[in-house]
Short mmCIF file of C-alpha atoms in Angstrom, two decimals:
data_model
loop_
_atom_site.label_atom_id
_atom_site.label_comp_id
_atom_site.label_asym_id
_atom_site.label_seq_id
_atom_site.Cartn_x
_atom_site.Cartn_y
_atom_site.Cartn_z
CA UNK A 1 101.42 133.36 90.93
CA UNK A 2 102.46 130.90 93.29
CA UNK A 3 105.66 129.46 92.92
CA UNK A 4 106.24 125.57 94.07
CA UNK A 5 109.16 123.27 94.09
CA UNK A 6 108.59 119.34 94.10
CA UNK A 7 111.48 117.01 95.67
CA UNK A 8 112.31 113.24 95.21
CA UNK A 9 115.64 111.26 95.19
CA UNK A 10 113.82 108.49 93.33
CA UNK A 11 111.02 108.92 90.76
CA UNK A 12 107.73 107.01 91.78
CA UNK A 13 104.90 109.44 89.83
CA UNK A 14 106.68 112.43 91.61
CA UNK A 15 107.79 113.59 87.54
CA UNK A 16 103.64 113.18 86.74
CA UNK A 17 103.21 116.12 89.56
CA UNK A 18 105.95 118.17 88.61
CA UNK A 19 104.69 117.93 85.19
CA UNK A 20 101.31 119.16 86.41
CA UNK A 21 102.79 122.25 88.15
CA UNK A 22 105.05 122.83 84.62
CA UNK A 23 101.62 123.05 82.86
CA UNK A 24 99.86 125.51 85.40
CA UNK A 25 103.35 127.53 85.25
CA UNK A 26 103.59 127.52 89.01
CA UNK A 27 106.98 124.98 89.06
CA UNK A 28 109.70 126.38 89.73
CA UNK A 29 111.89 123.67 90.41
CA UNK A 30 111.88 119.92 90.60
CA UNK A 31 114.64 118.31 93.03
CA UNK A 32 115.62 114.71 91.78
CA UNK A 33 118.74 112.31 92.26
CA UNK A 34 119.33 110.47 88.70
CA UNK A 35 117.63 112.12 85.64
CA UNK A 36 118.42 111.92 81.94
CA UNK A 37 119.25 115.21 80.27
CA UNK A 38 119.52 114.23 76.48
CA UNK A 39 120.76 117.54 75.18
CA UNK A 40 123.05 118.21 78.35
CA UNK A 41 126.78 117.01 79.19
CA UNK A 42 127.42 114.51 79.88
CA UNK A 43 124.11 113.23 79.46
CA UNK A 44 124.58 113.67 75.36
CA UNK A 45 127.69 111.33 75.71
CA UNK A 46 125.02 108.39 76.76
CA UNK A 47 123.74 108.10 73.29
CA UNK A 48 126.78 106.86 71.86
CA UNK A 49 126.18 103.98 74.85
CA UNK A 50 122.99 102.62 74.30
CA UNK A 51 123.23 100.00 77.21
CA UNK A 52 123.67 102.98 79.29
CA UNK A 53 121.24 105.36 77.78
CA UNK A 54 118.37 102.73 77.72
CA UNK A 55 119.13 102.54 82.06
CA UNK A 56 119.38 106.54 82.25
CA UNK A 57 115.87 107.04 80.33
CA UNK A 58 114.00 104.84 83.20
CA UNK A 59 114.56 107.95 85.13
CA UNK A 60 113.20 110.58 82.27
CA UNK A 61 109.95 112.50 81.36
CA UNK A 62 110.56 114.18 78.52
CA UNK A 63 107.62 116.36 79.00
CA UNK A 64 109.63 118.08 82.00
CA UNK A 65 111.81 121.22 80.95
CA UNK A 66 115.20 120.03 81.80
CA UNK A 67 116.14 123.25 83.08
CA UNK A 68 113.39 123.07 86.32
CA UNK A 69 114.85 119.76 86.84
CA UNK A 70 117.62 120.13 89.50
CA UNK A 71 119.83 116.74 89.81
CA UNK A 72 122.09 115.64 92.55
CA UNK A 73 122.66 111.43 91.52
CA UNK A 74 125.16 110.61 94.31
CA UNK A 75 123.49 109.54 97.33
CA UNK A 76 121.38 106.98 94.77
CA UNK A 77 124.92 105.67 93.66
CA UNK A 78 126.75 105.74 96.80
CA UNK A 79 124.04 103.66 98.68
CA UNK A 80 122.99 101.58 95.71
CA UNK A 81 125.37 100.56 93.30
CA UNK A 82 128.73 100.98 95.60
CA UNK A 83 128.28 100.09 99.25
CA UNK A 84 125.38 97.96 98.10
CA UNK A 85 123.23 99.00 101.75
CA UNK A 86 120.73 96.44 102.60
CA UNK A 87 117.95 99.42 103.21
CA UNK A 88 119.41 101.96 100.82
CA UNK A 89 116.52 104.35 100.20
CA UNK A 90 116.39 105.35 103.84
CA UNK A 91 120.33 106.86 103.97
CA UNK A 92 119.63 108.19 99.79
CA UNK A 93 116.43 110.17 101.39
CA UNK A 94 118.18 111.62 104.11
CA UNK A 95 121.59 112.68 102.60
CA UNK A 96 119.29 113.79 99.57
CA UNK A 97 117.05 115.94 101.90
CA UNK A 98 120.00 117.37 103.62
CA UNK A 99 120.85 118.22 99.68
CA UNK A 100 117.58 120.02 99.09
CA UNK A 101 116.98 121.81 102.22
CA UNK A 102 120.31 123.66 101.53
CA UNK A 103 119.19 124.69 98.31
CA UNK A 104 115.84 126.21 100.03
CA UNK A 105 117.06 128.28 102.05
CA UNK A 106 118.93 130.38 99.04
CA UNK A 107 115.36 129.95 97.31
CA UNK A 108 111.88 132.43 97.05
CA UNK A 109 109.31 130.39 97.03
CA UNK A 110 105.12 129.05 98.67
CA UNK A 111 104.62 125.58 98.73
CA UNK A 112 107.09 122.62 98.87
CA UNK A 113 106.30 119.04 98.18
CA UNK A 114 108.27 115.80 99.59
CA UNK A 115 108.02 112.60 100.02
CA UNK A 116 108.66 109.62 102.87
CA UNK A 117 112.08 109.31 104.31
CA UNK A 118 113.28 112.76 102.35
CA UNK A 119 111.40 115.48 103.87
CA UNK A 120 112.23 116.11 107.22
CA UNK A 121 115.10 118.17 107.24
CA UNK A 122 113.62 120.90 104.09
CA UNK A 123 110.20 120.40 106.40
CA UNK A 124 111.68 122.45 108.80
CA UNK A 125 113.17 125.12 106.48
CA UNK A 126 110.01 125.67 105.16
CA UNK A 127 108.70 126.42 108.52
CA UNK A 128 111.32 128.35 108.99
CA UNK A 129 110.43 130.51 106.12
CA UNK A 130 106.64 129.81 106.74
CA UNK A 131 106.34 127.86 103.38
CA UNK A 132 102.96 125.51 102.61
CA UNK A 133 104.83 122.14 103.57
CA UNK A 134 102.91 119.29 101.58
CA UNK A 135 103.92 115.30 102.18
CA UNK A 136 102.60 113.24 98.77
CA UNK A 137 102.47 109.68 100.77
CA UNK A 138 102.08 106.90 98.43
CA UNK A 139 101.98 103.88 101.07
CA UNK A 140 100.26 103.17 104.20
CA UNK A 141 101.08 104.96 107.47
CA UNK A 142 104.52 103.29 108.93
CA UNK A 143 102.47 101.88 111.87
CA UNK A 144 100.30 99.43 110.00
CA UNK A 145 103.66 98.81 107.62
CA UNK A 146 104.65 97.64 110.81
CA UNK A 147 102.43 95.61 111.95
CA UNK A 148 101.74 93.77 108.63
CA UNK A 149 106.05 92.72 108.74
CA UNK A 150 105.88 91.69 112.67
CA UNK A 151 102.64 89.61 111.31
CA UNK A 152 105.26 87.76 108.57
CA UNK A 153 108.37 87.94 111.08
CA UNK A 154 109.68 90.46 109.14
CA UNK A 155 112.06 93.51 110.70
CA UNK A 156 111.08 97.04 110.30
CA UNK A 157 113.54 99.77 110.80
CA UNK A 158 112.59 101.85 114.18
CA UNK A 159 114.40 104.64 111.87
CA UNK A 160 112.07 104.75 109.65
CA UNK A 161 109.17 105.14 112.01
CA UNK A 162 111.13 108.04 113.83
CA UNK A 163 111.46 110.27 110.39
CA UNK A 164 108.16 109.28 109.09
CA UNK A 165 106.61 110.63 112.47
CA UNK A 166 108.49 114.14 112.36
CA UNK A 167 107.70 114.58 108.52
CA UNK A 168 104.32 113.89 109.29
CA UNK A 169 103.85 116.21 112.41
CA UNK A 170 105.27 119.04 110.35
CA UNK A 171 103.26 118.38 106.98
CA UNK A 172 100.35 121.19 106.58
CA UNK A 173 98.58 118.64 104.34
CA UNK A 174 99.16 114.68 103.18
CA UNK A 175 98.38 113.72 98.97
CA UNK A 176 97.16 110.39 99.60
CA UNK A 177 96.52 107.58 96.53
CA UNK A 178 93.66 105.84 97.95
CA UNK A 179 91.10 105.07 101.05
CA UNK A 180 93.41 103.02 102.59
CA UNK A 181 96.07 105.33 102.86
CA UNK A 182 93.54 107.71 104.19
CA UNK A 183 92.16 105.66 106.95
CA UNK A 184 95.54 104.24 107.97
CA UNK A 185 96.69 108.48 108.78
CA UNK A 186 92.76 108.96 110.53
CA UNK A 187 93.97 105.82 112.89
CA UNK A 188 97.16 107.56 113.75
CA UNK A 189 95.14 111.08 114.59
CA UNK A 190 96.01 113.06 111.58
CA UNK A 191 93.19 115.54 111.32
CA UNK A 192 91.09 114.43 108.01
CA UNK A 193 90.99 117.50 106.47
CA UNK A 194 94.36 118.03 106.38
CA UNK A 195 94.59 114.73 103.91
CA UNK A 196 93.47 114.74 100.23
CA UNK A 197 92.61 112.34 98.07
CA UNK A 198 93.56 111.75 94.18
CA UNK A 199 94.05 108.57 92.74
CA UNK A 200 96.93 107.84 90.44
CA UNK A 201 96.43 107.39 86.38
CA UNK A 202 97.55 105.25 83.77
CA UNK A 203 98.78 106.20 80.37
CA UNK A 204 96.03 105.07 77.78
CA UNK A 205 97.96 105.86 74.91
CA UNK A 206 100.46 103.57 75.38
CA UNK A 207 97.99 100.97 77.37
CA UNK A 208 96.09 99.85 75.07
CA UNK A 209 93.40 96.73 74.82
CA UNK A 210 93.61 93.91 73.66
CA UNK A 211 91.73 93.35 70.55
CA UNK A 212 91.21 89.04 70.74
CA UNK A 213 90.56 87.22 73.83
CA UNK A 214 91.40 83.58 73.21
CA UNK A 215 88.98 80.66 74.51
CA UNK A 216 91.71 78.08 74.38
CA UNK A 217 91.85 75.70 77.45
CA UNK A 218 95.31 77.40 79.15
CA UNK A 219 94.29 80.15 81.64
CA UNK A 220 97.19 82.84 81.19
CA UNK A 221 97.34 84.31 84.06
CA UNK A 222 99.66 87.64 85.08
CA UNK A 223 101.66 88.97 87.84
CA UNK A 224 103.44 92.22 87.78
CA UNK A 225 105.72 93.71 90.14
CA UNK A 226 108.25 92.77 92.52
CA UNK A 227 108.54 89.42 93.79
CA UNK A 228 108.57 90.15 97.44
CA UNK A 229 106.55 88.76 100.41
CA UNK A 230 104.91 92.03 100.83
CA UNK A 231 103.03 91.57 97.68
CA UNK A 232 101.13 88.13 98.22
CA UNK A 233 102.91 86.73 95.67
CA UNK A 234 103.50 83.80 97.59
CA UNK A 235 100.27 82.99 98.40
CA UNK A 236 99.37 82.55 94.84
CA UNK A 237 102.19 80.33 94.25
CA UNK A 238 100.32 78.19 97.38
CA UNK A 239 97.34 78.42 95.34
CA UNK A 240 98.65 77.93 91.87
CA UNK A 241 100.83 74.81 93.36
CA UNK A 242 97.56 73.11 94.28
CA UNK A 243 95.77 73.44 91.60
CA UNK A 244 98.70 72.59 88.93
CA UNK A 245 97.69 68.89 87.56
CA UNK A 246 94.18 69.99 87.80
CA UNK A 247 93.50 72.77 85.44
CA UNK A 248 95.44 73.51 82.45
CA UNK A 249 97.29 76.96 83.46
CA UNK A 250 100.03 79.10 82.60
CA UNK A 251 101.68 81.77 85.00
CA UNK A 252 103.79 84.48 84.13
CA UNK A 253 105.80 86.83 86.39
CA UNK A 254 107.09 89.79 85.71
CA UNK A 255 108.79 92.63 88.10
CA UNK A 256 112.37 93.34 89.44
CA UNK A 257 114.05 92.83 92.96
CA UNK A 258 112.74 89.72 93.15
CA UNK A 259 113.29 87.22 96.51
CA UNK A 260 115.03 84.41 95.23
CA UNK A 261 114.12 82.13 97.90
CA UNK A 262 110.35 82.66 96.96
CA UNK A 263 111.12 81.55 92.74
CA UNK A 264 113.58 78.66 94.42
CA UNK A 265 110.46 77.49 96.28
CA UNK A 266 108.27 77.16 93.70
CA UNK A 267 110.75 76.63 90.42
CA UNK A 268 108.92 74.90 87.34
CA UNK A 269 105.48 76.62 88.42
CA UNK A 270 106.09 80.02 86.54
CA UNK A 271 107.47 81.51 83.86
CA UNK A 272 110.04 84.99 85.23
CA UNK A 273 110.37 88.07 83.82
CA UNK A 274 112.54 90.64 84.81
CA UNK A 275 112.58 94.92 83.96
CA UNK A 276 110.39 95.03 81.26
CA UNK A 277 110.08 98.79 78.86
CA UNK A 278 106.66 99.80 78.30
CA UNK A 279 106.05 98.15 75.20
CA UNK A 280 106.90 94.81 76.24
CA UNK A 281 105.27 94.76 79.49
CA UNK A 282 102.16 95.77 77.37
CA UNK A 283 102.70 92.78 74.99
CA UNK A 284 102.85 90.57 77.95
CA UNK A 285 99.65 92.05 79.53
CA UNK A 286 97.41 91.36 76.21
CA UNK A 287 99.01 87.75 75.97
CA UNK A 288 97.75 87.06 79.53
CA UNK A 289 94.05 86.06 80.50
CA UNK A 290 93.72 87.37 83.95
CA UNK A 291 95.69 89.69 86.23
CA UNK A 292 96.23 89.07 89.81
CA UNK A 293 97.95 91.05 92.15
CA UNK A 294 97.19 89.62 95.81
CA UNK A 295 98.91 91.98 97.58
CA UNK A 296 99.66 92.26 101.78
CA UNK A 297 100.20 96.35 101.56
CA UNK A 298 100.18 98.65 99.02
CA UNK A 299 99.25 102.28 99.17
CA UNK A 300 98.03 102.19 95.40
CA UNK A 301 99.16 99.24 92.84
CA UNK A 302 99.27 101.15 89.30
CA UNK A 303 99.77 97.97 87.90
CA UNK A 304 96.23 97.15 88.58
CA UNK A 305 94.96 100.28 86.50
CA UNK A 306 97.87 99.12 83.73
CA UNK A 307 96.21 95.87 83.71
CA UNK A 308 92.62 97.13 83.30
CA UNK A 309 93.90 99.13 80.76
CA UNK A 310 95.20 96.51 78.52
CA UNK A 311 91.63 94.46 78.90
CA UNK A 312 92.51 92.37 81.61
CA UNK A 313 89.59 91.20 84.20
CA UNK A 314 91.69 91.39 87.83
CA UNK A 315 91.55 89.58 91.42
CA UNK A 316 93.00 92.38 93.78
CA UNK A 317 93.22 92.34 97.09
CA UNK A 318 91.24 94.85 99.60
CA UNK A 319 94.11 96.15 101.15
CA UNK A 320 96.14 96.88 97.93
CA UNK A 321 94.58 100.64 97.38
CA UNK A 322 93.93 100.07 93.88
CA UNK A 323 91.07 97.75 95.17
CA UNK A 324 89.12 101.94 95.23
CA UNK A 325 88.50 101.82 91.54
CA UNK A 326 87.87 97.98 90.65
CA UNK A 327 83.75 97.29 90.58
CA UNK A 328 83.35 93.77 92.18
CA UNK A 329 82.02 91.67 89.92
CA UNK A 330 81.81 93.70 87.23
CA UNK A 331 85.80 94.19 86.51
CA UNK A 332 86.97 91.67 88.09
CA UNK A 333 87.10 90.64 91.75
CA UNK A 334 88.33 92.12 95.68
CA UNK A 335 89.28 90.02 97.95
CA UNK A 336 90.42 89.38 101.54
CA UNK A 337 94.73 89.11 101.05
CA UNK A 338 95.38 86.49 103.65
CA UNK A 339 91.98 84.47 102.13
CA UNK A 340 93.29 81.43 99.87
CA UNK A 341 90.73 79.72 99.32
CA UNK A 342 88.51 82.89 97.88
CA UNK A 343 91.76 83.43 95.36
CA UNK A 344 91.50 79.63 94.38
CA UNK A 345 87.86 80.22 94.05
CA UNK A 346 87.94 83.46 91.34
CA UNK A 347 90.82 81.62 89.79
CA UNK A 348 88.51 78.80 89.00
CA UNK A 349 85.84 80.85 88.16
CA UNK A 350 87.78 82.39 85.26
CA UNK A 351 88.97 78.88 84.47
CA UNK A 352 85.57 77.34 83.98
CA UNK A 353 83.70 80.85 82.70
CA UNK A 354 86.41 81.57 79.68
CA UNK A 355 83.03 84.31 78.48
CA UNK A 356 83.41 86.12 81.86
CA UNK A 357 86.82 86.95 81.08
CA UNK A 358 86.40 89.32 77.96
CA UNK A 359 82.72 90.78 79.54
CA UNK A 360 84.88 91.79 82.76
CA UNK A 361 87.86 92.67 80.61
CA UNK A 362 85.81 94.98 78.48
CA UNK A 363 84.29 96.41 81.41
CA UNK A 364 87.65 96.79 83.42
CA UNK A 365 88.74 99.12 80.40
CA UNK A 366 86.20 101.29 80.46
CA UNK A 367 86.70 102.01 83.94
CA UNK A 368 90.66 102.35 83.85
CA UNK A 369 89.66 104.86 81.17
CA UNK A 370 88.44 107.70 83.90
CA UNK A 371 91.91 107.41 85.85
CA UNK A 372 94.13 108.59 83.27
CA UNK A 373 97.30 110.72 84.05
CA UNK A 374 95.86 113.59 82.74
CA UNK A 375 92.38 113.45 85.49
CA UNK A 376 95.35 113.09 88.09
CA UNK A 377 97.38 116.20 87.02
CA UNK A 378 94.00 118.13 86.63
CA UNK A 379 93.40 117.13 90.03
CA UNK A 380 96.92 118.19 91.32
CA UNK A 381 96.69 121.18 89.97
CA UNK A 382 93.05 122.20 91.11
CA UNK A 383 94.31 121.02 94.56
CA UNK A 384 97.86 123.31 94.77
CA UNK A 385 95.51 126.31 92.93
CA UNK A 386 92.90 126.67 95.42
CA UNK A 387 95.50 126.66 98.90
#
């Protein structure tokens, strides 16, 4: 039986593959930074704080046996929440792998999964021990990442770029969420069959559809996630600022970390929401129309899927990887990022063609309904079972 440990200072879907490995019985421990522990100290303390035990269960899965689940919170709160560092995640991934590598060097195990800017160092322990090194990459290779922020006159740390590279080299096969991904690693060299492929999920049991789609004259239409350059968001401000005056519209916002010069800009055109749980953000999706996420870069946007889910027709953009599993036309629409007059366009389409939005919705649904979290942990598991 093979045994496999999983590492992340963050969260991302990592907790959705360690699950996966918990059900085939092959995890044998799951590396984290912060992680709620209900029925541990001092965790059990939280729930006489509910302020603090509503922040603590963002990082929670309560699926996951506690005791695989191996925490070490400080880098995360160091580099976060005290010295406040302008690029945090890259020191919390290397003082976090430094962490982990430690620990698996006292440890028997096969096959070790990481992730970007928190591999390296346990990499090269595994090699050491000649371990299975696997690198789960959610986002696009760091070379197009930086050649999409020179494009915007954005920086991108050269540090990043040099880790990336050696985690890379060293990785005996990539986990990659979409075709984008993919081709962005076949650019840089990296042998295809060294790369697999398996699409992220969505929970359908808590995103559910909408049951009424109103015909009113206000198009509701949805943005979710953070309210950054990187995710077009700006562009459909552009768009939405042109056509306000002309059709009867309503746009809502909702995601964290937002660039405040970006809602400055374009104040009175939107309506901002910040972290929303679960069951709010799903209230908010089946009180919207239309879902549009125009986005620059984006190894996989789940809340595409989440939208689709809910009943939402969508306008995504071809280079956000959840552009692999909308059907043109038929759930909505792909297009070109950068292309504002084709966004204006499928804006007014929906505008003018109120019917179009519940066939597409309908449709958008059904096909959400084949990438649950469930087809991705089969997949996982499949995948680690047949090395």
């Amino acid at each position: 039986m093979k045994k496999v440990i999983v590492s992340h200072p963050g969260r991302q879907h990592s907790h959705q593959l360690a699950y996966a490995l918990q059900e085939g019985k092959i995890l044998l421990k799951y590396f984290t930074g912060l992680w709620y522990k209900p029925d541990k100290f001092p965790y059990s303390i939280l729930k006489k704080i509910p302020q603090l035990e509503k922040e603590f269960k963002k990082r929670y899965f309560e699926k996951i046996n506690p005791d695989l689940v191996s925490v070490n919170p400080f880098p995360e709160i160091k580099y976060r929440f005290i010295l406040k560092d302008k690029n945090p995640w890259l020191k919390i991934g290397m003082e976090f792998d430094r962490w982990v590598s430690k620990k698996l060097k006292k440890l028997d195990f096969d096959i070790f999964i990481g992730y970007e800017l928190s591999s390296y160092q346990s990499f090269k322990v595994c090699k050491e021990k000649n371990k299975i090194c696997i690198y789960d990459l959610p986002s696009i290779a760091y070379s197009f990442q930086k050649e999409i922020f020179g494009k915007y006159g954005k920086e991108y740390d050269e540090r990043e770029i040099e880790i990336k590279k050696k985690e890379l080299s060293l990785a005996d096969y990539i986990i990659v969420p979409s075709e984008i991904v993919k081709e962005s690693l076949i650019k840089l060299n990296i042998p295809e069959r060294k790369i697999v492929k398996i699409h992220y999920g969505v929970d359908i049991s808590k995103f559910l559809p909408k049951e009424k789609y109103d015909k009113d004259k206000i198009l509701k239409i949805l943005f979710v996630g953070q309210v950054t350059w990187r995710k077009g968001i700006e562009n459909l401000m552009k768009v939405l600022k042109e056509l306000k005056g002309k059709i009867n519209f309503e746009f809502n916002i909702a995601g964290g970390a937002p660039e405040r010069e970006i809602l400055e800009k374009y104040k009175g055109l939107y309506n901002y929401y910040s972290f929303l749980p679960h069951e709010k953000l799903v209230e908010l999706y089946k009180r919207n129309d239309i879902f549009v996420f125009p986005s620059l870069i984006e190894g996989f946007g789940l809340v595409v899927l989440e939208a689709m889910a809910c009943g939402l027709p969508v306008i995504v953009s071809n280079k956000a990887g959840s552009s692999d599993i909308v059907r043109d036309g038929i759930d909505g629409f792909i297009i070109p990022p950068e292309d504002i007059n084709s966004l204006k366009e499928k804006i007014l389409y929906f505008y003018y063609n109120r019917e179009e939005i519940e066939r597409m919705g309908k449709n958008a649904n059904e096909q959400a309904r084949k990438y649950t979290w469930e087809k991705y942990r089969e997949n996982i598991l499949k995948f680690i079972k047949e090395l």
